[in-house]
Coordinates of N, CA and C and ligand atoms in Angstrom, one line a residue:
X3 N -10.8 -8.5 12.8 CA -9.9 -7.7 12.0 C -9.2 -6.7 12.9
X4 N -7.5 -6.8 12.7 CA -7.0 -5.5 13.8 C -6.9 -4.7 12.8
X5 N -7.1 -3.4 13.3 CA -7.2 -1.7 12.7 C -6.0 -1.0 13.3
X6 N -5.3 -0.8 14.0 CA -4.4 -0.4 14.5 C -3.2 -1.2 14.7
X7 N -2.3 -0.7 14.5 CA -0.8 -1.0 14.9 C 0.1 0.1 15.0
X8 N 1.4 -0.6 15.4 CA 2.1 0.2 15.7 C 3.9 -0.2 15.1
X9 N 4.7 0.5 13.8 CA 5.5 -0.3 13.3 C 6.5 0.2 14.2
X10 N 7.7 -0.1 14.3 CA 8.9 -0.2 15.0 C 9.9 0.1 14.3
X11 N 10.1 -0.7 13.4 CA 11.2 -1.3 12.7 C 11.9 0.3 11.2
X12 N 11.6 -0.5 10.3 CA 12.1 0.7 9.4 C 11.3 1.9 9.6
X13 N 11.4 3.0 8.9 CA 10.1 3.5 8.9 C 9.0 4.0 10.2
X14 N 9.6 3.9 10.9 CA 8.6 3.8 12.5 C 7.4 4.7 11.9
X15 N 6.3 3.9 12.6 CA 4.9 5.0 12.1 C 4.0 4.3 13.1
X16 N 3.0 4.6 13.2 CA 1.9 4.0 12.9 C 1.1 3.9 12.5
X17 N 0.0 2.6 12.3 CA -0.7 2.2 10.9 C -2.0 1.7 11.8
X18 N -2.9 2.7 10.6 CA -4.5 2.4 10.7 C -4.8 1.6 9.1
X19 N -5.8 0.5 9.6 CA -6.6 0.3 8.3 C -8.1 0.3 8.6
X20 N -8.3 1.4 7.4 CA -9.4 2.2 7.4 C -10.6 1.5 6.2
X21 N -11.8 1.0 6.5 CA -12.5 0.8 5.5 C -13.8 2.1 4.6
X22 N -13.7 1.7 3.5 CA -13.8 2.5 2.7 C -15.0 2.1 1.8
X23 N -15.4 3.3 0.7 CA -16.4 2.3 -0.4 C -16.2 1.2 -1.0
X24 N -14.7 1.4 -1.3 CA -14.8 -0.1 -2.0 C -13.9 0.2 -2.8
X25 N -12.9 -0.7 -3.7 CA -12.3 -0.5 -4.4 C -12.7 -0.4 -6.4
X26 N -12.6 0.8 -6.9 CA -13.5 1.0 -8.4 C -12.9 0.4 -8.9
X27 N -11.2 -0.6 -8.6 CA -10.9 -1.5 -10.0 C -11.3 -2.7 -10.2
X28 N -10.9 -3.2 -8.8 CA -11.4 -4.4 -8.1 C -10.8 -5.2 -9.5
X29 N -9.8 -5.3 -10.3 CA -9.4 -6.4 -11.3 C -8.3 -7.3 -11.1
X30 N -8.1 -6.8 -10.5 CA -6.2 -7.6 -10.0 C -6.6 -8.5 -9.6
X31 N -5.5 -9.9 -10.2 CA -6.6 -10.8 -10.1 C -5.7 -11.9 -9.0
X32 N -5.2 -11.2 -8.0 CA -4.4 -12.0 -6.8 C -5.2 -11.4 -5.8
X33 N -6.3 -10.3 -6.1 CA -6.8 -9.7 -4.8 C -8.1 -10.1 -4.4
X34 N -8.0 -10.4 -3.0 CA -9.6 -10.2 -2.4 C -9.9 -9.7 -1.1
X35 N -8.8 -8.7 -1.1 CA -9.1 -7.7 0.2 C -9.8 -6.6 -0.3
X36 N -10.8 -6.7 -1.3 CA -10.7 -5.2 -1.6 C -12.7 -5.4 -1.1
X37 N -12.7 -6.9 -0.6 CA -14.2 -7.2 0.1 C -14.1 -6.6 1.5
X38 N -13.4 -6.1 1.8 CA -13.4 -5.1 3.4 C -13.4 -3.7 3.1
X39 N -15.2 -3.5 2.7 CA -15.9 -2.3 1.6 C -17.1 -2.4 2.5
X40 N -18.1 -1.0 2.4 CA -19.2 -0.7 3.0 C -19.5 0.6 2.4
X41 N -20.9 0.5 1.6 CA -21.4 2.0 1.6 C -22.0 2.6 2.2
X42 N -22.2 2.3 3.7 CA -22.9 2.6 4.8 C -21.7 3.5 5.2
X43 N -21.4 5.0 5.1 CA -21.0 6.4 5.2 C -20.3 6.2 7.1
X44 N -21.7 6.2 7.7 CA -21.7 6.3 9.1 C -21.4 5.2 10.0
X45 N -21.7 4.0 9.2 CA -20.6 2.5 9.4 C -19.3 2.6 9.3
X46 N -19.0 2.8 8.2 CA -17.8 3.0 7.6 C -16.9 4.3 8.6
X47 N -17.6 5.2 9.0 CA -17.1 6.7 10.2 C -16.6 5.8 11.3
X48 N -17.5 5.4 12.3 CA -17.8 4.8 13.3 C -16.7 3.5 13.5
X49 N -16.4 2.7 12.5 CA -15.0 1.9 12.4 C -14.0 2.6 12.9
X50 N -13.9 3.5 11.6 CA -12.7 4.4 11.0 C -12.5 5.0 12.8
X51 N -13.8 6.0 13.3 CA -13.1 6.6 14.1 C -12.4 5.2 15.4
X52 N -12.6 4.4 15.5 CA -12.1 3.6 16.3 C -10.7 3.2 16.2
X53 N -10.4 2.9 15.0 CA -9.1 2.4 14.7 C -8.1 4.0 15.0
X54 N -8.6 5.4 14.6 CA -8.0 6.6 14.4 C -7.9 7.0 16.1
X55 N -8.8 6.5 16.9 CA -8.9 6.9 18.0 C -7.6 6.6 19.0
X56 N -7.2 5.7 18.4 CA -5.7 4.8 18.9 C -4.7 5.3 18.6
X57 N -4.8 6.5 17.6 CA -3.3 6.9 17.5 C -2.6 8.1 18.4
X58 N -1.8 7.6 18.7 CA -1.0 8.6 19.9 C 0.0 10.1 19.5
X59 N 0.3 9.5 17.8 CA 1.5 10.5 17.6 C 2.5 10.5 17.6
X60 N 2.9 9.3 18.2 CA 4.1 8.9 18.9 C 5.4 9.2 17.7
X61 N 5.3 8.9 16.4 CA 6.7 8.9 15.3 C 6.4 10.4 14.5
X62 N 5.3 10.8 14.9 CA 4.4 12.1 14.0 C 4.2 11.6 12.6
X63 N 4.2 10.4 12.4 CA 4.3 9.6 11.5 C 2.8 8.8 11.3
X64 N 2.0 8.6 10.3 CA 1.0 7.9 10.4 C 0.8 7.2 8.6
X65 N 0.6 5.6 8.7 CA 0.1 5.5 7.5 C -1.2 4.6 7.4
X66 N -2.1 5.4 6.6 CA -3.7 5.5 7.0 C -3.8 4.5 5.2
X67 N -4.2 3.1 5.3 CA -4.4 2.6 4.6 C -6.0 2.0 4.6
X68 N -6.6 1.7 3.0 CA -7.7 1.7 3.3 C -7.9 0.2 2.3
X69 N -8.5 -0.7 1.9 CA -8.9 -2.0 1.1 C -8.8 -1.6 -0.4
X70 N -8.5 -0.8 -1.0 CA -8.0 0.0 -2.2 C -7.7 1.5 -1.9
X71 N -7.9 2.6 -2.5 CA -7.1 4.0 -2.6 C -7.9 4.6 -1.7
X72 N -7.2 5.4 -0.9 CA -7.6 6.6 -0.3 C -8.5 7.2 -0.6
X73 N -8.8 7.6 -2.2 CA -9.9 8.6 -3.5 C -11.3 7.9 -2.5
X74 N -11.2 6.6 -2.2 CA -12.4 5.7 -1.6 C -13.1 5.7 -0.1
X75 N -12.3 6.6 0.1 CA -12.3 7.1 2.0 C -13.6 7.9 1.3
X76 N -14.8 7.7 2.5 CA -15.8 8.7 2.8 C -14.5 10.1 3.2
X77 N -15.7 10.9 2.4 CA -15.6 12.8 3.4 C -14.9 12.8 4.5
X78 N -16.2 12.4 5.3 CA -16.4 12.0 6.8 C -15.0 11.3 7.5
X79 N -14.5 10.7 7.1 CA -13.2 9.6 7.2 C -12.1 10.5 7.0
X80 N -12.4 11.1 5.5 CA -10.9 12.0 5.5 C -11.1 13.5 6.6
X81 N -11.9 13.8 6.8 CA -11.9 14.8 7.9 C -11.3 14.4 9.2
X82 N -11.8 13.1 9.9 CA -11.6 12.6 10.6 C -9.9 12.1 10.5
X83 N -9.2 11.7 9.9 CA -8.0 11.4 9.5 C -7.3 13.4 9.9
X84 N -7.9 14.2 9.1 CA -7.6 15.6 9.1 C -7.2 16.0 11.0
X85 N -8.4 15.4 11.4 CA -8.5 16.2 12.8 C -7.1 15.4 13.7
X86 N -7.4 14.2 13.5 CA -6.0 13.2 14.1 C -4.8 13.8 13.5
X87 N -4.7 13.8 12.5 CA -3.3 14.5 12.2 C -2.7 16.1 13.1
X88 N -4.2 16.8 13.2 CA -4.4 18.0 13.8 C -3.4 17.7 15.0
X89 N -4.3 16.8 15.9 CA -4.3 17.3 17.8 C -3.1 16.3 17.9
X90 N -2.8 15.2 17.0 CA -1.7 14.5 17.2 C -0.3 14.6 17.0
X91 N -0.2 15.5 16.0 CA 1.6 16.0 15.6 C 1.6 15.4 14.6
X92 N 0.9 14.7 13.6 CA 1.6 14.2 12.8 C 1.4 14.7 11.7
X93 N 2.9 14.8 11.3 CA 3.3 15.7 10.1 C 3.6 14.9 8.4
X94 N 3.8 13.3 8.5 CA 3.7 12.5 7.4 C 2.9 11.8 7.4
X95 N 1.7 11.6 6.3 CA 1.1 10.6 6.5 C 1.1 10.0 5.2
X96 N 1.0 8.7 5.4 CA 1.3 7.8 3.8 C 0.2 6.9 3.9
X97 N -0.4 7.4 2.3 CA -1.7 6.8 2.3 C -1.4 5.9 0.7
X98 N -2.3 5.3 0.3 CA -2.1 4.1 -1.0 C -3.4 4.6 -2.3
X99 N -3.1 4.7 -3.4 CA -3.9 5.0 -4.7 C -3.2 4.2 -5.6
X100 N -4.6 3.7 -6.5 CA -4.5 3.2 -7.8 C -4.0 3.9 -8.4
X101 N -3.6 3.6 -9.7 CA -3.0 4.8 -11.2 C -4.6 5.2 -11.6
X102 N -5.7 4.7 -11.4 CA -7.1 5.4 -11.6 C -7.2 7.2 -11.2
X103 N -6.6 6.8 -9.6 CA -6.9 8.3 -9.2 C -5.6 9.2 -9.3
X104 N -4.5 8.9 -10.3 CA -3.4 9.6 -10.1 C -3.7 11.6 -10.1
X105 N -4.7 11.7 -11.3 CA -4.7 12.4 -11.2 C -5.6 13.9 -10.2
X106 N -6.1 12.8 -8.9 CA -6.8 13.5 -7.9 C -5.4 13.8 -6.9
X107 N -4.7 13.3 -7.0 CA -3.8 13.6 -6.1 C -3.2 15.0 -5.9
X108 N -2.5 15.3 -7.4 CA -2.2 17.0 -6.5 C -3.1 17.7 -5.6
X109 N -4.5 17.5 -6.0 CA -5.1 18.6 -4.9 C -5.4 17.9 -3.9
X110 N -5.3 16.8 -3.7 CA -5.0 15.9 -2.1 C -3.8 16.6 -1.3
X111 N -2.6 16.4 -2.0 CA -1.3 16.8 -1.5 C -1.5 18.3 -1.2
X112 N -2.3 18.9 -1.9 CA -2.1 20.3 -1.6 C -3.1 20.8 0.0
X113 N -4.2 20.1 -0.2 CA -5.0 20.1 1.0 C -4.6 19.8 2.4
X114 N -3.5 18.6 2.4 CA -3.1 18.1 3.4 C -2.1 19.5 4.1
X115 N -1.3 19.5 2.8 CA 0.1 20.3 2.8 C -0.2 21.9 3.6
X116 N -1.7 22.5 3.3 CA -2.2 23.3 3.4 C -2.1 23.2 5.5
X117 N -2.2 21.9 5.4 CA -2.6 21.9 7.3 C -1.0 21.3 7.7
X118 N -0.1 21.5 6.9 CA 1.1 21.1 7.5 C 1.2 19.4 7.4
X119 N 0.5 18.9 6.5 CA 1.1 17.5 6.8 C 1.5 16.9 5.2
X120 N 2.6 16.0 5.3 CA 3.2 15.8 3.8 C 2.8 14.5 3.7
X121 N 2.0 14.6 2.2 CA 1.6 13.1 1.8 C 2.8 12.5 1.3
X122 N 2.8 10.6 1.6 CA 3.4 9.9 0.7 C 2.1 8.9 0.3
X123 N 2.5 9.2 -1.0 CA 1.2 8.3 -1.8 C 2.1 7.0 -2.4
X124 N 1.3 5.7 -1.7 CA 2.0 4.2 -2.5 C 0.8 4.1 -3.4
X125 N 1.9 3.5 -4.5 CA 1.2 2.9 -5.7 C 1.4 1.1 -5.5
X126 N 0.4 0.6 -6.0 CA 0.7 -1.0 -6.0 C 1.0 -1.4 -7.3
X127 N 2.4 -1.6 -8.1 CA 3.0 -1.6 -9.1 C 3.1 -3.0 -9.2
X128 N 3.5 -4.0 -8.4 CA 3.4 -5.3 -8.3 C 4.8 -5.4 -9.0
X129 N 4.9 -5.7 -10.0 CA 6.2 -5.5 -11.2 C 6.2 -4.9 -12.2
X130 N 7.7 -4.2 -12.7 CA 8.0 -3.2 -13.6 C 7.9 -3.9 -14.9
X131 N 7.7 -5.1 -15.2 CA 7.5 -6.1 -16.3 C 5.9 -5.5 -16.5
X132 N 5.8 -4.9 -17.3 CA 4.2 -4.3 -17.6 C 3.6 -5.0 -18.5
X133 N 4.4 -6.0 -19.0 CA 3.5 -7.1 -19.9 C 2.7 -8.2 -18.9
X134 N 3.8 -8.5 -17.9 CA 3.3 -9.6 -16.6 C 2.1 -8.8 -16.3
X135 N 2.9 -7.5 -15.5 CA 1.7 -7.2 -14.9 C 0.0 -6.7 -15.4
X136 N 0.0 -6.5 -16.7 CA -1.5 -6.2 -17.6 C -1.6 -7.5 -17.5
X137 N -1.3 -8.3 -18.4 CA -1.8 -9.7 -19.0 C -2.0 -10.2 -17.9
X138 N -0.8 -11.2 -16.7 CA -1.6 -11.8 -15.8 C -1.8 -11.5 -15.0
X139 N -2.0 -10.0 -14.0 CA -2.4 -9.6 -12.9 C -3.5 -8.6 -13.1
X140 N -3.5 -8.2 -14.7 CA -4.6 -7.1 -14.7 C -4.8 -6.0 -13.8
X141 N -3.8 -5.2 -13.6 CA -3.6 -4.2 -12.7 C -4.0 -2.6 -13.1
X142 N -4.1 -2.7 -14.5 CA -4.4 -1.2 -14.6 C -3.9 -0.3 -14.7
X143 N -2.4 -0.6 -15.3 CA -2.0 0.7 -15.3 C -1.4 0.9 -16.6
X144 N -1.6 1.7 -17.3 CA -1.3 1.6 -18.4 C -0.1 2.4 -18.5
X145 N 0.9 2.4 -18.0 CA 2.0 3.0 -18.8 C 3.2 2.2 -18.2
X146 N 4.0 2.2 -19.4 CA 5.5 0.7 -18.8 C 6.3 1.4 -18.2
X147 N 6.8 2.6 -18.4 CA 7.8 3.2 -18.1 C 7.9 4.1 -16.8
X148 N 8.7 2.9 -15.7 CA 8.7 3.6 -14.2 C 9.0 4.8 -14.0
X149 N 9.7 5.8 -15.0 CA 9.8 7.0 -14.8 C 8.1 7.8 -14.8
X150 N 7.4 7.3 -15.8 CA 6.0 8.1 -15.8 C 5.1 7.5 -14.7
X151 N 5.3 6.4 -14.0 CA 4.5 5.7 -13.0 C 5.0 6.6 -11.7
X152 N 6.2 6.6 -11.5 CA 6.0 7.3 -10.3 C 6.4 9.1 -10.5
X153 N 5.9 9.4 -11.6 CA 5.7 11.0 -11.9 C 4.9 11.5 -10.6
X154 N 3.5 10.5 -10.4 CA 2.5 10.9 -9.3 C 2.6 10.3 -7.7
X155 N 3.5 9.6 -7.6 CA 3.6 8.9 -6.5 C 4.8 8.8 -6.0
X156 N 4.6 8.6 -4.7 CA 6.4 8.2 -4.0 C 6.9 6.8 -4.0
X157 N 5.9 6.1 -3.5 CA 6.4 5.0 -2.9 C 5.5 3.8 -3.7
X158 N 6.3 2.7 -4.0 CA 5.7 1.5 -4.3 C 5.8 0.2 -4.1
X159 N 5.0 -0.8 -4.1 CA 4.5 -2.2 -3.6 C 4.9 -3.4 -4.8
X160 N 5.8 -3.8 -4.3 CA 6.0 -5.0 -5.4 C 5.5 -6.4 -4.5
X161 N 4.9 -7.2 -5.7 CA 4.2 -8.6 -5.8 C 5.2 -9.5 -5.8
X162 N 5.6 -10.3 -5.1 CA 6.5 -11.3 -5.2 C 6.0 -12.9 -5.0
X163 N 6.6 -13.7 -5.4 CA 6.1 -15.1 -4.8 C 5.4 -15.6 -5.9
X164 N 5.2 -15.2 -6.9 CA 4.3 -15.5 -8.3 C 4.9 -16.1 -9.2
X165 N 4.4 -17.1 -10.2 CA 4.5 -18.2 -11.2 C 5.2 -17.3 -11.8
X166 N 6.5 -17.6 -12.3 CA 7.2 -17.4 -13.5 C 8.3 -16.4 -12.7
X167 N 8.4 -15.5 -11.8 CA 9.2 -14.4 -11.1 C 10.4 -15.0 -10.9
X168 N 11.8 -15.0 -10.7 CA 12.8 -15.4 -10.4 C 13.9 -14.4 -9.7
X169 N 14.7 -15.2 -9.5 CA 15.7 -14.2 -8.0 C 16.1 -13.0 -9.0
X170 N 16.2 -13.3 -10.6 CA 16.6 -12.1 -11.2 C 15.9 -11.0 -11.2
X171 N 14.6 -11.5 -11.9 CA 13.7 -10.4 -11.8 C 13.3 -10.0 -10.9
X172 N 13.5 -10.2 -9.6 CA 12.5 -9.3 -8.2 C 13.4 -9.1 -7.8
X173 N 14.8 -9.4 -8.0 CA 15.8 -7.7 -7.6 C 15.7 -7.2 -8.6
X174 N 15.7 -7.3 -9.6 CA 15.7 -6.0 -10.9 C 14.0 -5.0 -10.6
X175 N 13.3 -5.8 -9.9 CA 12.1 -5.0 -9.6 C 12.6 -4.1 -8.5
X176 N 13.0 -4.4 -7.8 CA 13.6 -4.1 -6.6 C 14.3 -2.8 -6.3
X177 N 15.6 -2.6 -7.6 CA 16.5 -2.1 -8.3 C 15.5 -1.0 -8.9
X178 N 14.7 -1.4 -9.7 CA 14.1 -0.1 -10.1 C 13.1 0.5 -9.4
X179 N 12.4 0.1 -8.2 CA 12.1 0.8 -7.6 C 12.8 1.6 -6.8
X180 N 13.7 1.2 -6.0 CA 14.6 2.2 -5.2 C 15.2 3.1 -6.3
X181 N 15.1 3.1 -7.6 CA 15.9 4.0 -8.2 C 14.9 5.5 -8.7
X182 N 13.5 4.7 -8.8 CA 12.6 5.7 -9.3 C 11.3 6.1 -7.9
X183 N 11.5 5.3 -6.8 CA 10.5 5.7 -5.6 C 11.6 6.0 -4.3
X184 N 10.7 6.8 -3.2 CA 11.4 7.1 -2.3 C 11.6 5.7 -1.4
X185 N 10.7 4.7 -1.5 CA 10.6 3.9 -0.5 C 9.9 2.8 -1.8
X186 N 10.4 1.5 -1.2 CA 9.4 0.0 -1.8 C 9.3 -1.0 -0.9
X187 N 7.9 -1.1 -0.9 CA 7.2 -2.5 -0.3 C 6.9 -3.7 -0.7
X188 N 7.8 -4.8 -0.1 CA 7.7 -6.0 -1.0 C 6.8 -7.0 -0.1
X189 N 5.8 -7.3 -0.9 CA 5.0 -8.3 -0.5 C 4.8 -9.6 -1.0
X190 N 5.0 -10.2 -0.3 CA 5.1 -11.6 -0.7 C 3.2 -12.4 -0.8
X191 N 3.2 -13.5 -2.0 CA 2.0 -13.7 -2.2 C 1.5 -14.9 -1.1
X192 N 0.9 -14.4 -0.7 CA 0.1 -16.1 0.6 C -1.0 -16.5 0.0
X193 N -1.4 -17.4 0.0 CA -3.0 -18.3 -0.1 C -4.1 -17.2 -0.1
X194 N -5.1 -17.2 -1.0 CA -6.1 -16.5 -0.6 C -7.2 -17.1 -1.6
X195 N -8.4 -16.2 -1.4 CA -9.4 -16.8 -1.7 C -9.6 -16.7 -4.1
X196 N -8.5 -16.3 -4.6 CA -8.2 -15.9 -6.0 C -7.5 -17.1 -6.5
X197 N -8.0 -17.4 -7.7 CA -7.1 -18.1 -8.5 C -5.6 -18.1 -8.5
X198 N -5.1 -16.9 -7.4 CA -3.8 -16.7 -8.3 C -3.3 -18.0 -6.9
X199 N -2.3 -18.8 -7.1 CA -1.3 -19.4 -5.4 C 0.1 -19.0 -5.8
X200 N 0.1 -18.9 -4.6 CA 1.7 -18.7 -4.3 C 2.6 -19.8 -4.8
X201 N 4.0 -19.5 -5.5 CA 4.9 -20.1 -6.4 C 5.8 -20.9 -5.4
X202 N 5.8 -22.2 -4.8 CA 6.9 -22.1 -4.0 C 8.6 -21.9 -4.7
X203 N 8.6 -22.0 -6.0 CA 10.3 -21.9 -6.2 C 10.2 -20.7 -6.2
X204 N 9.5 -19.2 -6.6 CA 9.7 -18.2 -6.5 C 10.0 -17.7 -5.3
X205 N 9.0 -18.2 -4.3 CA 9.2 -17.7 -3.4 C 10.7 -18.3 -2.5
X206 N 10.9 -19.1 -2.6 CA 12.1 -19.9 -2.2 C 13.2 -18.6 -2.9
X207 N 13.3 -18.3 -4.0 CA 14.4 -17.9 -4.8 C 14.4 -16.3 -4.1
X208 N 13.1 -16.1 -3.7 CA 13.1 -14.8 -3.1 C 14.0 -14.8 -1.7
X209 N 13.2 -15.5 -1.1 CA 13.9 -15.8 0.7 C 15.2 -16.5 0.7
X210 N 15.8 -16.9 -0.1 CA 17.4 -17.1 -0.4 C 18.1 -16.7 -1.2
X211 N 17.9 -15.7 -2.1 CA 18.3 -15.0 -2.8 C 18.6 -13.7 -2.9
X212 N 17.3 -13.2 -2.7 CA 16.9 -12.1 -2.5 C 16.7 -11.2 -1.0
X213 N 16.0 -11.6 -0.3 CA 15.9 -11.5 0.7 C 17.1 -10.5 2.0
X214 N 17.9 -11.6 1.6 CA 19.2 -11.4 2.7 C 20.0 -10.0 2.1
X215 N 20.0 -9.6 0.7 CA 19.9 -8.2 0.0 C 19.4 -7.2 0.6
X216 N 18.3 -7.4 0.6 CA 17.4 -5.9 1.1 C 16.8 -6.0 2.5
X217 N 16.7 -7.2 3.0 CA 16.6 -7.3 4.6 C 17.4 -5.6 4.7
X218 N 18.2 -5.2 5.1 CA 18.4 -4.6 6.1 C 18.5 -3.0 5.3
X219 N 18.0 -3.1 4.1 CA 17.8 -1.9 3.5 C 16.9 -0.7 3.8
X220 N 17.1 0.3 4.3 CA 16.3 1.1 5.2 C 15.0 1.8 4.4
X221 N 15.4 1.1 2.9 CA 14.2 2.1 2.0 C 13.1 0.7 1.8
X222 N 13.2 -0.4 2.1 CA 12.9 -1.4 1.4 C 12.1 -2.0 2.7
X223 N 10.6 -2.1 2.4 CA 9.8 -2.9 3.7 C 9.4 -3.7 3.1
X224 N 9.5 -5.2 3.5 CA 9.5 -6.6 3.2 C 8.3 -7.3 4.4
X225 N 7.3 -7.5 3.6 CA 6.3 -8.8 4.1 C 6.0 -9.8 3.7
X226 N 6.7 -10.5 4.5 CA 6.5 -12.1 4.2 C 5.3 -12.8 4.1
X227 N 4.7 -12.0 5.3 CA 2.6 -12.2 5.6 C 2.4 -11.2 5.6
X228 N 1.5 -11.1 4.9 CA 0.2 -10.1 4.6 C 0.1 -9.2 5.9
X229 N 0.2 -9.5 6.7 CA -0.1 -9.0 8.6 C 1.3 -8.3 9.0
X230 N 1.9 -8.6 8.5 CA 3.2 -8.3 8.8 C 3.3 -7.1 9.8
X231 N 2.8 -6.2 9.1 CA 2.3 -4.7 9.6 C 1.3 -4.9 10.9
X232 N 1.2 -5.7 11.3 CA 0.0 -5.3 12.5 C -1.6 -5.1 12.2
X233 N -1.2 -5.2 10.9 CA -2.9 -4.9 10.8 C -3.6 -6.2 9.8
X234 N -4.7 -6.6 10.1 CA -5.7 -7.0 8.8 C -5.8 -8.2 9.5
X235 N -5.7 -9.2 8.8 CA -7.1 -10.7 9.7 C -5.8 -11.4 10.3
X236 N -5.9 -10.8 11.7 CA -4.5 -11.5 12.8 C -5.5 -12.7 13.6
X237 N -6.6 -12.5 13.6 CA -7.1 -13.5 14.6 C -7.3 -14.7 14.4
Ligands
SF4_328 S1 -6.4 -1.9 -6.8 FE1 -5.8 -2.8 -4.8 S2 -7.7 -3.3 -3.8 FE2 -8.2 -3.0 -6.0 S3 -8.2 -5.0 -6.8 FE3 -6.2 -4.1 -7.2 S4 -4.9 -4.8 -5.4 FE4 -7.1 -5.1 -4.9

C-alpha cells in the first residue's frame, strides 16, 4: 500500500493516506476500501507517522485522507497531522467526512484555523440524483438539496462509470457541483471486491463525452483509477 504522494498537476499538494478506526457507515454499497481500518491506536500512530514523515511542505498544501472520514483518525494521528502542519508550512489541508460527522466539523475547522491552517472538507456525494444515490448506493445522506449538502463542506466526489449514469447526467452532476463546491472530484468506478461493476457504456459516455469538458478544468480532478493520486494499492 503506498501512503504518500506527491500531486503536480491541478491543485499541487501532497497526499497522505492515513489509516484510521474504521469507517461508522461502511454502507455504500461500491465500497470496500473502508477494510484499511485498525483499532490498534499505536498501530494505526506508527503507519500514520510514516506516511506524515515524508511530507516536505513543498505546496504548503497537504491532503490527509484516511479509508472513511477524518472524525475516524485516532487523537494521536490528528496531533501528529497538527505537528506536520506546524514545522512544515502548511497552511491548507483537505481532509474527507461523511454527512454523519457534518456536524463535528465547525469545531474541527476552528481548531485547525486556531494554528493557522484552513480546512477543506470533501464530502463523497457520488451524485446529486438523491434517489440514485439512497436507493442504489446507500450513501447516507439524507438531504437532496446541494445547496444544504455543501452548507458543511467545500469540496466534493462524484461516482461515475455506474449502471444507468449517462453523458447527460454526469455533466449535470458535474455542473452542480462546481456551482455549489469550491472544487469536484470525479472518480471513475474500477472492479472491486462489491457487487457494484463498472458500466462499460457509462463509462465510455464519460471518456468521450464528458471527459474532454472538464479535463482541463482547474476546479475539477478526474480519476480514471482509483490510484490516480499516488496513493492506495499501486503495487
Ligand atoms: S462512507 Fe466512504 S469509506 Fe464509508 S462505506 Fe461509504 S465510501 Fe466507503
Amino acid at each position: 500500500m503506498t501512503r504518500y504522494s506527491v500531486i503536480e498537476g491541478k491543485n499541487p499538494r501532497e497526499i497522505v493516506l492515513l489509516r484510521g478506526r474504521g469507517c461508522a457507515w461502511r454502507r455504500c454499497k461500491f465500497c470496500d476500501y473502508h477494510l484499511d481500518a485498525s483499532r490498534d491506536e499505536q498501530a494505526n500512530l506508527a503507519l500514520n507517522r510514516k506516511a506524515l514523515s515524508q511530507v516536505m511542505g513543498v505546496f504548503g498544501r497537504l491532503e490527509a485522507i484516511n479509508s472513511g472520514s477524518f472524525a475516524e483518525l485516532d487523537e494521536s494521528t490528528v496531533r501528529e497531522i497538527e505537528r506536520v502542519c506546524r514545522e512544515k508550512g502548511v497552511r491548507d489541508l483537505h481532509i474527507e467526512s461523511h454527512w454523519l460527522f457534518r456536524r463535528t466539523l465547525p469545531a474541527l475547522r476552528a481548531r485547525f484555523s486556531a494554528q493557522g491552517v484552513r480546512l477543506h472538507v470533501k464530502i463523497g456525494v457520488e451524485t446529486f440524483d438523491a434517489d440514485y444515490r439512497e436507493r442504489v448506493l446507500d450513501k447516507g445522506i439524507d438531504a437532496a438539496d446541494p445547496a444544504e449538502i455543501a452548507a458543511d463542506f467545500d469540496d466534493c466526489c462524484l461516482l461515475f462509470g455506474l449502471a444507468g449514469q449517462t453523458a447527460e447526467s454526469m455533466a449535470r452532476d458535474i455542473r452542480t457541483g462546481l456551482a455549489y463546491f469550491d472544487r469536484v472530484c470525479v472518480n471513475i468506478m474500477v472492479p472491486n471486491t462489491t457487487s457494484v461493476k463498472p458500466d462499460q457504456a457509462a463509462r465510455d459516455a464519460f471518456i468521450h463525452q464528458v471527459y474532454p469538458l472538464y479535463r482541463d478544468e482547474p476546479r475539477v480532478d478526474i480519476l480514471l483509477d482509483n490510484t490516480d493520486f499516488g496513493v492506495g494499492e499501486l503495487e
